Short mmCIF file of C-alpha atoms and ligand atoms in Angstrom, two decimals:
data_model
loop_
_atom_site.label_atom_id
_atom_site.label_comp_id
_atom_site.label_asym_id
_atom_site.label_seq_id
_atom_site.Cartn_x
_atom_site.Cartn_y
_atom_site.Cartn_z
CA UNK A 1 -35.60 35.49 -24.74
CA UNK A 2 -35.50 34.29 -21.15
CA UNK A 3 -35.27 30.93 -19.52
CA UNK A 4 -37.68 31.14 -16.61
CA UNK A 5 -37.35 27.64 -15.15
CA UNK A 6 -35.41 24.43 -15.39
CA UNK A 7 -36.57 21.09 -14.11
CA UNK A 8 -34.70 17.78 -13.90
CA UNK A 9 -37.23 14.98 -13.93
CA UNK A 10 -35.00 13.04 -13.39
CA UNK A 11 -31.42 13.63 -14.48
CA UNK A 12 -28.36 12.04 -12.80
CA UNK A 13 -28.71 12.69 -9.05
CA UNK A 14 -31.63 15.10 -9.47
CA UNK A 15 -35.25 14.01 -9.38
CA UNK A 16 -38.14 16.45 -9.62
CA UNK A 17 -35.80 19.31 -8.93
CA UNK A 18 -37.06 22.63 -10.27
CA UNK A 19 -35.30 25.96 -10.19
CA UNK A 20 -36.87 29.25 -11.25
CA UNK A 21 -34.59 31.64 -13.08
CA UNK A 22 -34.78 35.43 -13.19
CA UNK A 23 -33.44 37.84 -15.80
CA UNK A 24 -29.82 38.90 -15.33
CA UNK A 25 -27.50 36.95 -13.09
CA UNK A 26 -28.84 34.04 -11.07
CA UNK A 27 -26.54 32.40 -8.53
CA UNK A 28 -27.25 28.83 -7.47
CA UNK A 29 -25.52 27.99 -4.22
CA UNK A 30 -25.02 24.59 -2.72
CA UNK A 31 -22.32 22.45 -1.15
CA UNK A 32 -20.25 20.12 -3.32
CA UNK A 33 -22.04 17.02 -4.45
CA UNK A 34 -25.52 18.53 -4.26
CA UNK A 35 -25.96 18.44 -8.02
CA UNK A 36 -25.13 21.96 -9.22
CA UNK A 37 -23.23 20.70 -12.23
CA UNK A 38 -26.05 18.25 -12.89
CA UNK A 39 -28.51 21.16 -12.85
CA UNK A 40 -26.41 23.12 -15.33
CA UNK A 41 -26.21 20.01 -17.48
CA UNK A 42 -29.99 19.58 -17.24
CA UNK A 43 -30.49 23.11 -18.53
CA UNK A 44 -28.03 22.63 -21.36
CA UNK A 45 -29.64 19.30 -22.22
CA UNK A 46 -33.17 20.72 -22.24
CA UNK A 47 -32.11 23.53 -24.57
CA UNK A 48 -29.76 21.74 -26.93
CA UNK A 49 -30.62 18.06 -26.60
CA UNK A 50 -26.96 17.39 -25.81
CA UNK A 51 -24.63 17.29 -22.82
CA UNK A 52 -21.47 19.36 -22.54
CA UNK A 53 -19.89 16.64 -20.41
CA UNK A 54 -20.40 13.49 -22.38
CA UNK A 55 -21.20 12.39 -25.88
CA UNK A 56 -23.17 9.45 -24.51
CA UNK A 57 -26.43 10.92 -23.32
CA UNK A 58 -27.28 7.75 -21.45
CA UNK A 59 -24.80 8.88 -18.79
CA UNK A 60 -27.54 11.32 -17.76
CA UNK A 61 -29.85 8.51 -16.72
CA UNK A 62 -29.89 8.14 -12.93
CA UNK A 63 -28.00 5.09 -11.66
CA UNK A 64 -30.35 2.14 -11.79
CA UNK A 65 -32.92 4.10 -13.80
CA UNK A 66 -34.05 3.89 -17.41
CA UNK A 67 -34.85 7.47 -18.36
CA UNK A 68 -33.42 11.00 -18.04
CA UNK A 69 -35.50 14.10 -18.77
CA UNK A 70 -35.02 17.82 -18.43
CA UNK A 71 -37.48 20.58 -19.20
CA UNK A 72 -36.80 24.27 -19.70
CA UNK A 73 -39.45 26.98 -19.78
CA UNK A 74 -38.64 29.85 -22.12
CA UNK A 75 -40.38 33.17 -22.44
CA UNK A 76 -40.00 35.13 -25.65
CA UNK A 77 -40.14 38.89 -26.26
CA UNK A 78 -43.93 38.75 -26.59
CA UNK A 79 -44.29 37.05 -23.23
CA UNK A 80 -45.21 33.72 -24.79
CA UNK A 81 -43.99 30.72 -22.84
CA UNK A 82 -42.77 27.56 -24.49
CA UNK A 83 -41.39 24.35 -23.11
CA UNK A 84 -38.42 22.41 -24.38
CA UNK A 85 -38.14 18.86 -23.14
CA UNK A 86 -35.14 16.64 -23.84
CA UNK A 87 -35.10 13.01 -22.85
CA UNK A 88 -33.03 9.91 -23.28
CA UNK A 89 -34.26 6.46 -22.48
CA UNK A 90 -32.54 3.09 -22.54
CA UNK A 91 -35.33 1.54 -24.56
CA UNK A 92 -36.54 4.40 -26.74
CA UNK A 93 -33.49 6.51 -27.43
CA UNK A 94 -33.64 10.26 -27.35
CA UNK A 95 -36.22 12.93 -27.98
CA UNK A 96 -36.38 16.67 -28.09
CA UNK A 97 -39.86 18.13 -27.86
CA UNK A 98 -41.11 21.68 -28.27
CA UNK A 99 -44.37 22.18 -26.39
CA UNK A 100 -44.84 18.44 -26.30
CA UNK A 101 -44.33 17.76 -29.99
CA UNK A 102 -41.30 16.64 -31.96
CA UNK A 103 -39.78 19.61 -33.77
CA UNK A 104 -36.95 19.94 -36.24
CA UNK A 105 -33.63 21.22 -34.93
CA UNK A 106 -33.99 24.57 -36.72
CA UNK A 107 -37.35 25.25 -35.06
CA UNK A 108 -35.90 24.29 -31.70
CA UNK A 109 -32.90 26.54 -32.22
CA UNK A 110 -35.20 29.47 -33.01
CA UNK A 111 -37.24 28.92 -29.88
CA UNK A 112 -34.35 29.13 -27.44
CA UNK A 113 -31.47 31.49 -26.65
CA UNK A 114 -27.96 30.59 -27.79
CA UNK A 115 -26.20 28.99 -24.86
CA UNK A 116 -22.54 28.91 -23.78
CA UNK A 117 -21.10 27.00 -20.88
CA UNK A 118 -18.02 27.20 -18.73
CA UNK A 119 -17.31 24.20 -16.56
CA UNK A 120 -13.98 23.10 -15.13
CA UNK A 121 -13.79 20.03 -17.35
CA UNK A 122 -14.41 22.15 -20.42
CA UNK A 123 -10.79 23.21 -20.35
CA UNK A 124 -10.30 20.48 -22.93
CA UNK A 125 -11.57 23.09 -25.36
CA UNK A 126 -8.30 24.94 -24.80
CA UNK A 127 -5.94 22.05 -24.16
CA UNK A 128 -7.52 19.34 -26.27
CA UNK A 129 -7.15 18.56 -29.97
CA UNK A 130 -8.12 21.09 -32.67
CA UNK A 131 -11.34 19.26 -33.58
CA UNK A 132 -13.08 20.56 -30.46
CA UNK A 133 -12.12 24.13 -31.21
CA UNK A 134 -13.30 23.81 -34.80
CA UNK A 135 -16.64 22.45 -33.62
CA UNK A 136 -16.92 25.24 -31.09
CA UNK A 137 -16.11 27.92 -33.64
CA UNK A 138 -18.64 26.45 -36.05
CA UNK A 139 -21.20 26.48 -33.26
CA UNK A 140 -20.53 30.16 -32.72
CA UNK A 141 -20.84 31.05 -36.35
CA UNK A 142 -24.14 29.19 -36.57
CA UNK A 143 -25.43 31.29 -33.66
CA UNK A 144 -23.96 34.48 -35.09
CA UNK A 145 -25.22 33.95 -38.65
CA UNK A 146 -28.09 31.45 -38.62
CA UNK A 147 -28.05 31.36 -42.42
CA UNK A 148 -24.56 29.89 -42.23
CA UNK A 149 -25.59 27.22 -39.77
CA UNK A 150 -25.50 24.44 -42.35
CA UNK A 151 -21.99 25.13 -43.64
CA UNK A 152 -20.29 22.75 -41.25
CA UNK A 153 -22.61 19.89 -41.98
CA UNK A 154 -22.49 20.43 -45.72
CA UNK A 155 -18.71 20.47 -45.69
CA UNK A 156 -18.59 17.35 -43.50
CA UNK A 157 -20.72 15.50 -46.01
CA UNK A 158 -18.53 16.63 -48.90
CA UNK A 159 -15.32 15.43 -47.20
CA UNK A 160 -16.96 12.15 -46.32
CA UNK A 161 -17.90 11.59 -49.96
CA UNK A 162 -14.43 12.45 -51.20
CA UNK A 163 -12.86 10.23 -48.54
CA UNK A 164 -15.11 7.33 -49.46
CA UNK A 165 -13.84 7.46 -53.02
CA UNK A 166 -10.24 7.94 -51.88
CA UNK A 167 -10.38 4.87 -49.74
CA UNK A 168 -11.78 2.86 -52.67
CA UNK A 169 -8.99 4.21 -54.90
CA UNK A 170 -6.42 3.37 -52.23
CA UNK A 171 -7.76 -0.18 -52.29
CA UNK A 172 -7.34 -0.29 -56.07
CA UNK A 173 -10.93 0.27 -57.17
CA UNK A 174 -12.47 3.04 -59.26
CA UNK A 175 -10.83 5.69 -61.40
CA UNK A 176 -8.95 8.77 -60.15
CA UNK A 177 -10.86 10.78 -62.75
CA UNK A 178 -13.98 10.31 -60.62
CA UNK A 179 -12.31 12.46 -57.98
CA UNK A 180 -12.93 15.60 -60.02
CA UNK A 181 -16.53 15.86 -59.00
CA UNK A 182 -15.74 15.32 -55.34
CA UNK A 183 -12.85 17.79 -55.46
CA UNK A 184 -15.28 20.33 -56.81
CA UNK A 185 -17.92 19.44 -54.22
CA UNK A 186 -15.51 19.61 -51.33
CA UNK A 187 -14.01 22.90 -52.54
CA UNK A 188 -17.45 24.46 -53.01
CA UNK A 189 -18.40 23.50 -49.47
CA UNK A 190 -15.02 24.52 -48.03
CA UNK A 191 -14.81 28.09 -49.35
CA UNK A 192 -17.84 29.56 -47.52
CA UNK A 193 -16.95 27.70 -44.33
CA UNK A 194 -13.41 29.07 -44.32
CA UNK A 195 -14.73 32.53 -45.04
CA UNK A 196 -17.25 32.35 -42.21
CA UNK A 197 -14.65 31.07 -39.76
CA UNK A 198 -12.29 33.89 -40.72
CA UNK A 199 -15.02 36.49 -40.25
CA UNK A 200 -16.00 35.00 -36.91
CA UNK A 201 -12.44 35.09 -35.60
CA UNK A 202 -11.93 38.62 -36.91
CA UNK A 203 -14.96 39.67 -34.90
CA UNK A 204 -13.90 37.80 -31.75
CA UNK A 205 -10.20 38.65 -31.67
CA UNK A 206 -10.43 42.08 -30.08
CA UNK A 207 -13.05 41.31 -27.40
CA UNK A 208 -11.17 38.09 -26.65
CA UNK A 209 -7.93 39.98 -25.98
CA UNK A 210 -9.75 42.56 -23.86
CA UNK A 211 -11.59 39.99 -21.73
CA UNK A 212 -8.45 37.93 -21.29
CA UNK A 213 -6.49 40.98 -20.14
CA UNK A 214 -9.17 41.68 -17.56
CA UNK A 215 -8.83 38.16 -16.28
CA UNK A 216 -5.09 38.61 -15.95
CA UNK A 217 -4.00 36.98 -19.18
CA UNK A 218 -1.78 39.42 -21.01
CA UNK A 219 -1.19 39.56 -24.76
CA UNK A 220 -3.79 36.92 -25.43
CA UNK A 221 -4.59 36.39 -29.09
CA UNK A 222 -7.12 34.41 -31.00
CA UNK A 223 -5.98 33.38 -34.42
CA UNK A 224 -7.56 31.35 -37.16
CA UNK A 225 -5.12 29.11 -38.98
CA UNK A 226 -6.88 27.77 -42.06
CA UNK A 227 -5.27 25.05 -44.15
CA UNK A 228 -7.03 26.07 -47.29
CA UNK A 229 -8.20 29.57 -48.06
CA UNK A 230 -9.50 31.52 -51.01
CA UNK A 231 -12.18 30.94 -53.59
CA UNK A 232 -13.58 27.51 -54.37
CA UNK A 233 -11.47 27.30 -57.56
CA UNK A 234 -8.26 27.85 -55.62
CA UNK A 235 -9.21 25.25 -53.04
CA UNK A 236 -10.10 22.84 -55.79
CA UNK A 237 -6.69 23.40 -57.40
CA UNK A 238 -5.09 22.71 -54.03
CA UNK A 239 -6.98 19.45 -53.74
CA UNK A 240 -5.90 18.43 -57.22
CA UNK A 241 -2.27 19.07 -56.32
CA UNK A 242 -2.60 16.69 -53.40
CA UNK A 243 -4.50 14.08 -55.27
CA UNK A 244 -1.77 11.48 -55.48
CA UNK A 245 -0.87 11.81 -51.87
CA UNK A 246 -4.54 11.61 -50.86
CA UNK A 247 -5.05 8.48 -52.96
CA UNK A 248 -2.06 6.89 -51.27
CA UNK A 249 -3.42 7.82 -47.84
CA UNK A 250 -7.01 6.99 -48.69
CA UNK A 251 -8.26 10.27 -47.21
CA UNK A 252 -8.22 14.03 -47.65
CA UNK A 253 -4.99 15.32 -46.14
CA UNK A 254 -5.73 19.01 -46.64
CA UNK A 255 -8.74 21.23 -46.06
CA UNK A 256 -10.85 23.00 -43.43
CA UNK A 257 -11.43 19.73 -41.56
CA UNK A 258 -7.85 20.25 -40.33
CA UNK A 259 -8.10 23.96 -39.49
CA UNK A 260 -6.94 25.22 -36.14
CA UNK A 261 -8.28 27.98 -33.90
CA UNK A 262 -5.18 29.12 -32.05
CA UNK A 263 -5.33 30.52 -28.55
CA UNK A 264 -2.04 32.18 -27.80
CA UNK A 265 -0.40 34.19 -25.11
CA UNK A 266 2.17 36.31 -26.91
CA UNK A 267 3.79 33.96 -29.37
CA UNK A 268 3.08 30.86 -27.33
CA UNK A 269 0.31 28.36 -27.68
CA UNK A 270 -1.83 28.21 -24.55
CA UNK A 271 -2.76 24.70 -25.49
CA UNK A 272 0.83 23.55 -25.18
CA UNK A 273 2.38 25.95 -22.71
CA UNK A 274 -0.45 27.59 -20.77
CA UNK A 275 -0.91 27.03 -17.06
CA UNK A 276 -4.23 25.74 -15.83
CA UNK A 277 -5.12 29.29 -14.71
CA UNK A 278 -4.21 30.78 -18.08
CA UNK A 279 -6.19 28.16 -19.92
CA UNK A 280 -9.18 28.87 -17.73
CA UNK A 281 -8.87 32.60 -18.38
CA UNK A 282 -8.64 31.93 -22.11
CA UNK A 283 -11.77 29.79 -22.10
CA UNK A 284 -13.71 32.41 -20.17
CA UNK A 285 -12.42 35.15 -22.45
CA UNK A 286 -13.52 33.20 -25.51
CA UNK A 287 -17.01 32.71 -24.12
CA UNK A 288 -17.23 36.39 -23.17
CA UNK A 289 -16.07 37.49 -26.59
CA UNK A 290 -18.71 35.32 -28.22
CA UNK A 291 -21.39 36.64 -25.94
CA UNK A 292 -20.38 40.21 -26.67
CA UNK A 293 -20.40 39.56 -30.40
CA UNK A 294 -23.83 37.93 -30.24
CA UNK A 295 -25.26 40.70 -28.11
CA UNK A 296 -23.89 43.37 -30.41
CA UNK A 297 -25.00 41.69 -33.60
CA UNK A 298 -28.41 40.24 -33.00
CA UNK A 299 -29.49 41.66 -29.70
CA UNK A 300 -30.57 38.22 -28.63
CA UNK A 301 -29.25 37.61 -25.18
CA UNK A 302 -27.18 34.48 -25.08
CA UNK A 303 -27.52 32.43 -21.92
CA UNK A 304 -24.20 31.92 -20.18
CA UNK A 305 -23.75 29.02 -17.79
CA UNK A 306 -20.78 29.42 -15.43
CA UNK A 307 -20.34 26.30 -13.38
CA UNK A 308 -18.05 26.60 -10.41
CA UNK A 309 -15.98 29.39 -11.87
CA UNK A 310 -15.62 31.56 -8.74
CA UNK A 311 -13.69 29.04 -6.67
CA UNK A 312 -10.89 29.25 -9.18
CA UNK A 313 -10.54 33.04 -9.33
CA UNK A 314 -9.16 35.52 -6.85
CA UNK A 315 -11.61 38.12 -5.48
CA UNK A 316 -10.47 40.94 -7.79
CA UNK A 317 -11.07 38.83 -10.87
CA UNK A 318 -14.42 37.65 -9.58
CA UNK A 319 -15.51 41.28 -9.39
CA UNK A 320 -14.29 42.06 -12.88
CA UNK A 321 -15.93 38.98 -14.26
CA UNK A 322 -19.29 39.90 -12.78
CA UNK A 323 -18.94 43.51 -13.96
CA UNK A 324 -18.54 42.16 -17.49
CA UNK A 325 -21.74 40.14 -17.14
CA UNK A 326 -23.90 42.97 -15.96
CA UNK A 327 -25.06 43.89 -19.45
CA UNK A 328 -28.53 42.48 -19.62
CA UNK A 329 -27.80 38.93 -20.74
CA UNK A 330 -28.97 36.02 -18.64
CA UNK A 331 -26.30 34.20 -16.66
CA UNK A 332 -26.42 31.19 -14.36
CA UNK A 333 -23.58 30.99 -11.87
CA UNK A 334 -23.04 28.08 -9.51
CA UNK A 335 -20.91 28.23 -6.39
CA UNK A 336 -20.40 26.15 -3.29
CA UNK A 337 -20.48 29.19 -1.05
CA UNK A 338 -22.33 32.48 -1.34
CA UNK A 339 -19.22 34.28 -0.08
CA UNK A 340 -17.49 33.43 -3.35
CA UNK A 341 -20.06 35.34 -5.35
CA UNK A 342 -19.50 39.11 -5.62
CA UNK A 343 -22.30 41.28 -4.30
CA UNK A 344 -23.27 42.41 -7.81
CA UNK A 345 -24.20 38.81 -8.62
CA UNK A 346 -26.33 38.28 -5.55
CA UNK A 347 -29.51 39.91 -6.76
CA UNK A 348 -31.02 36.49 -7.33
CA UNK A 349 -29.62 33.76 -5.13
CA UNK A 350 -31.20 30.34 -5.28
CA UNK A 351 -30.23 27.62 -2.84
CA UNK A 352 -29.62 24.33 -4.61
CA UNK A 353 -32.75 22.33 -3.80
CA UNK A 354 -32.07 19.30 -1.61
CA UNK A 355 -32.35 15.97 -3.40
CA UNK A 356 -35.81 14.47 -3.30
CA UNK A 357 -36.00 11.27 -1.37
CA UNK A 358 -38.32 8.36 -1.97
CA UNK A 359 -41.89 9.36 -1.19
CA UNK A 360 -41.36 13.13 -1.36
CA UNK A 361 -43.92 15.09 -3.28
CA UNK A 362 -46.23 12.10 -3.56
N1 ADP B 401 -26.01 9.06 -13.72
C1 ADP B 401 -26.04 9.40 -12.43
N2 ADP B 401 -27.03 8.95 -11.62
C2 ADP B 401 -27.08 9.31 -10.31
N3 ADP B 401 -26.19 10.12 -9.73
C3 ADP B 401 -25.18 10.59 -10.49
C4 ADP B 401 -25.06 10.27 -11.87
N4 ADP B 401 -23.97 10.89 -12.35
C5 ADP B 401 -23.43 11.57 -11.32
N5 ADP B 401 -24.17 11.40 -10.20
C6 ADP B 401 -23.95 11.95 -8.87
O1 ADP B 401 -24.16 13.35 -8.86
C7 ADP B 401 -23.45 13.86 -7.74
C8 ADP B 401 -22.63 15.07 -8.10
O2 ADP B 401 -23.40 16.03 -8.59
P1 ADP B 401 -22.71 17.35 -9.13
O3 ADP B 401 -23.70 18.00 -9.99
O4 ADP B 401 -21.38 17.06 -9.73
O5 ADP B 401 -22.52 18.14 -7.77
P2 ADP B 401 -21.90 19.57 -7.55
O6 ADP B 401 -21.66 20.16 -8.88
O7 ADP B 401 -22.92 20.31 -6.74
O8 ADP B 401 -20.64 19.35 -6.78
C9 ADP B 401 -22.47 12.83 -7.30
O9 ADP B 401 -22.89 12.34 -6.07
C10 ADP B 401 -22.53 11.78 -8.37
O10 ADP B 401 -22.31 10.50 -7.89
MG1 MG B 402 -19.92 20.78 -9.81
#
């Protein structure tokens, strides 16, 4: 599956800006402030309906405007082209259309490649709280095993139900006996999620360490630290043990909603002790490991978006990074200067289109 074009119409600083993409590595070059990150965001938005920079999609609306839209053209293995259009409007909320019609998220997910993004402000994935890493890991396992895509949501609903009862019990209403059913529900949803996360990390650990080493980060390790593990019955027993404490707290104090995905260098947590450069290498290595796992498993080519990554790497590491990408998958690289992009990534170089001014294209 290939993305053949992206168009911002409009999105942030970009209006009627269209960029054609080729297979393999495409490098988009333009000075700072010309909207490269906005273009990457437009592509991500068109494909996923979300932004990787903000949880409030209205930030994508141009200053003074009322609507943001981005459209991606995707060509599948049979050469059939489809269009994904995401929009957010102040008055009408958001939409995600496949070939002009509303489609359910599963149909949209099937019609597009999995997508991963590196951007400088995404370092929060490494240095931020565990919740982001859990969400990221769950996103990977949904791409890796589509049939497991609902596990996260199902578990989230089960915890919410148990917590709702706990908070009523904490307030002195209801009977603790009623917890049984929610303990069972939460445990039943937890067990397959924990199992999938463990399998995902087992698959990623080796390629993660290898990619990190190539980027100069020695002894890097990816480790899944589940709170609860085992079969549903064991997890349910664990919940029962913590019942009194949970009733006092009014929430579930134990379970996969508190799991951690540890990124370490040797024994040390990169989140707590890593330098900026090490954290960046770890994030890149994680994305590479995921890409490798997806390529190996499903032979779908995940789309990798690398925003402004070259400026932060020395020339040797730039070369090694590009060598790692030269495996058939589609990659979009942005850089301020073509000189920063190794020759192997200059097969397709696209200048960042200048911003359209009032009256252009009329
Ligand atoms: N909602 C918005 N509406 C209009 N312009 C915006 C919006 N958000 C950001 N910008 C502008 O986009 C420009 C930066 O674009 P960006 O994609 O970060 O550039 P680059 O990545 O090429 O350095 C800035 O001038 C910024 O003010
Ligand atoms: Mg930028």
